[in-house]
GROMACS .gro file of C-alpha atoms in nm:
model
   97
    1UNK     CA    1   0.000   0.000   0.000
    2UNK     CA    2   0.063   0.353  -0.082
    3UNK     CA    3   0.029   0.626   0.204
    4UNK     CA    4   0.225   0.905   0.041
    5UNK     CA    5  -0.124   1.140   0.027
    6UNK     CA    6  -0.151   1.078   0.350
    7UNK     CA    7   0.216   1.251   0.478
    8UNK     CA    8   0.198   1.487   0.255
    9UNK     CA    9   0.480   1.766   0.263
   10UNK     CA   10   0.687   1.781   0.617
   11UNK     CA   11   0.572   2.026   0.860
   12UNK     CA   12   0.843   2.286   0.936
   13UNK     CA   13   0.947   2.269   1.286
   14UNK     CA   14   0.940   2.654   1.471
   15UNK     CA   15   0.964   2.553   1.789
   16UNK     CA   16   1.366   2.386   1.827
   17UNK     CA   17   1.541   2.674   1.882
   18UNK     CA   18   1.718   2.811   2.156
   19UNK     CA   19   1.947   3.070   2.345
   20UNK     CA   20   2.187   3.013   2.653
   21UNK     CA   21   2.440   3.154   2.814
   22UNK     CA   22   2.660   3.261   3.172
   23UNK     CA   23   2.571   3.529   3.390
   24UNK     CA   24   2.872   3.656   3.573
   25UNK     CA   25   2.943   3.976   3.813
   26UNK     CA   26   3.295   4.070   3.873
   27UNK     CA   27   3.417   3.712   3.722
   28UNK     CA   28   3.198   3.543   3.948
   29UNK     CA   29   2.858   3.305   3.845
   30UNK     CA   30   2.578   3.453   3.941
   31UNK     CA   31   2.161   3.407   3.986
   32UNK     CA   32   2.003   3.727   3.764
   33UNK     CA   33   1.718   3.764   3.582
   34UNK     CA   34   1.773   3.702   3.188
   35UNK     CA   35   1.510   3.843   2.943
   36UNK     CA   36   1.474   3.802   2.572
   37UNK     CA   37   1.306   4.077   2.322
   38UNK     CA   38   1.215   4.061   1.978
   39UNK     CA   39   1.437   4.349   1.876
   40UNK     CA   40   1.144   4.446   1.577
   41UNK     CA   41   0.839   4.590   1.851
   42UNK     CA   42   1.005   4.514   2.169
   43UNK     CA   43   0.791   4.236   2.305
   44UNK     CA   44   0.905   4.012   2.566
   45UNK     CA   45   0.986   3.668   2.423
   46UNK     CA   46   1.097   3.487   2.703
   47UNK     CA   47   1.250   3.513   3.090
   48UNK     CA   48   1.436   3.309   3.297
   49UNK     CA   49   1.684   3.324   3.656
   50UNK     CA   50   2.012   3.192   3.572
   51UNK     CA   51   2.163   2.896   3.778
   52UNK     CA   52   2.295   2.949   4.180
   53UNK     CA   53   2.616   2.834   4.170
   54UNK     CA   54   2.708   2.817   3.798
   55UNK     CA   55   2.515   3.116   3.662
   56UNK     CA   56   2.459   2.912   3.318
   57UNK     CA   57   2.075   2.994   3.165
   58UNK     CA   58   1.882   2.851   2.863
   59UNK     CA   59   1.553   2.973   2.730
   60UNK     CA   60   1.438   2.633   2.478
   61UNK     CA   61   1.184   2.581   2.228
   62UNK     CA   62   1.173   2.917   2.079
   63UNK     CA   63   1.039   3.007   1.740
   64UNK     CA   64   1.275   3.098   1.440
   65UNK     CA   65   1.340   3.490   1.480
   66UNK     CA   66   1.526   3.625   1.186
   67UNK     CA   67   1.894   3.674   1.199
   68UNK     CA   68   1.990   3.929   1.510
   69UNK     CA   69   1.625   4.046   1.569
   70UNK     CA   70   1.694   3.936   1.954
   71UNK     CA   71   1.814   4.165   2.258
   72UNK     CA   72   1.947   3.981   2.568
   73UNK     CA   73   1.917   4.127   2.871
   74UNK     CA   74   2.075   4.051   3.264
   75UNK     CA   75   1.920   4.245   3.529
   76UNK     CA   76   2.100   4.309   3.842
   77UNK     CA   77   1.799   4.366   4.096
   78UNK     CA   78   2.088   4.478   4.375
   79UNK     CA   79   2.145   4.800   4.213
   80UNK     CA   80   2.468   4.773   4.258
   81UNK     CA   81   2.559   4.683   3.870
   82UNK     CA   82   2.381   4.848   3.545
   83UNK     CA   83   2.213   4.612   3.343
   84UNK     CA   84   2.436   4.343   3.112
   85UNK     CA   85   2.245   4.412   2.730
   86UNK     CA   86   2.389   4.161   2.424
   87UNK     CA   87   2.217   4.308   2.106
   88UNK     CA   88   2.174   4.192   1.766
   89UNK     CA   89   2.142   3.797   1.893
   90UNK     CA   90   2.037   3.514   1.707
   91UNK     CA   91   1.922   3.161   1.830
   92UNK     CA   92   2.076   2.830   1.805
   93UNK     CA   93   1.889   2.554   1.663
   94UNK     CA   94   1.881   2.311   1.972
   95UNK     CA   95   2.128   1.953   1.971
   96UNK     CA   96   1.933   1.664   1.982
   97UNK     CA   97   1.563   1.853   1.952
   0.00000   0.00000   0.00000
């Protein structure tokens, strides 16, 4: 049997990709707030607190944003520190998703 009009064209996946990172102060892994912005209107994407002890963060199963349409942000509620901005960012396409 023959089920080909069944699958049809594959579906486009837009929900594998990713961003991660480290959140340091002074050298030094640290828990912050991390928010992502679509650069084009501003709107929050996604938020997350980065790791005690390791600082590491990932934000997973984004959509596709185009090419540096992101804005990173670390927030330092102490307010000791200004705010840590990485502009222009583009997601990953997730290993193994």
């Amino acid at each position: 049997m023959i089920f080909d009009f069944i699958a049809g064209p594959p579906i486009q996946r837009t929900d594998r990709h990713r961003l991660a990172g480290v959140v340091t102060v002074d050298g030094t892994p640290a828990v912050r707030l991390v928010a992502v912005f679509d650069r084009r209107d501003m709107s929050l994407v996604a938020a997350t607190l980065s790791a005690h002890g390791t600082g590491a963060w990932e934000i997973a199963g984004l959509p596709e944003y185009a090419e540096g349409s992101l804005l990173v942000v670390a927030l330092d509620d102490s307010g000791q520190y200004n705010a840590e901005v990485a502009d222009y960012v583009s997601q990953v396409t997730g290993v193994g998703v």
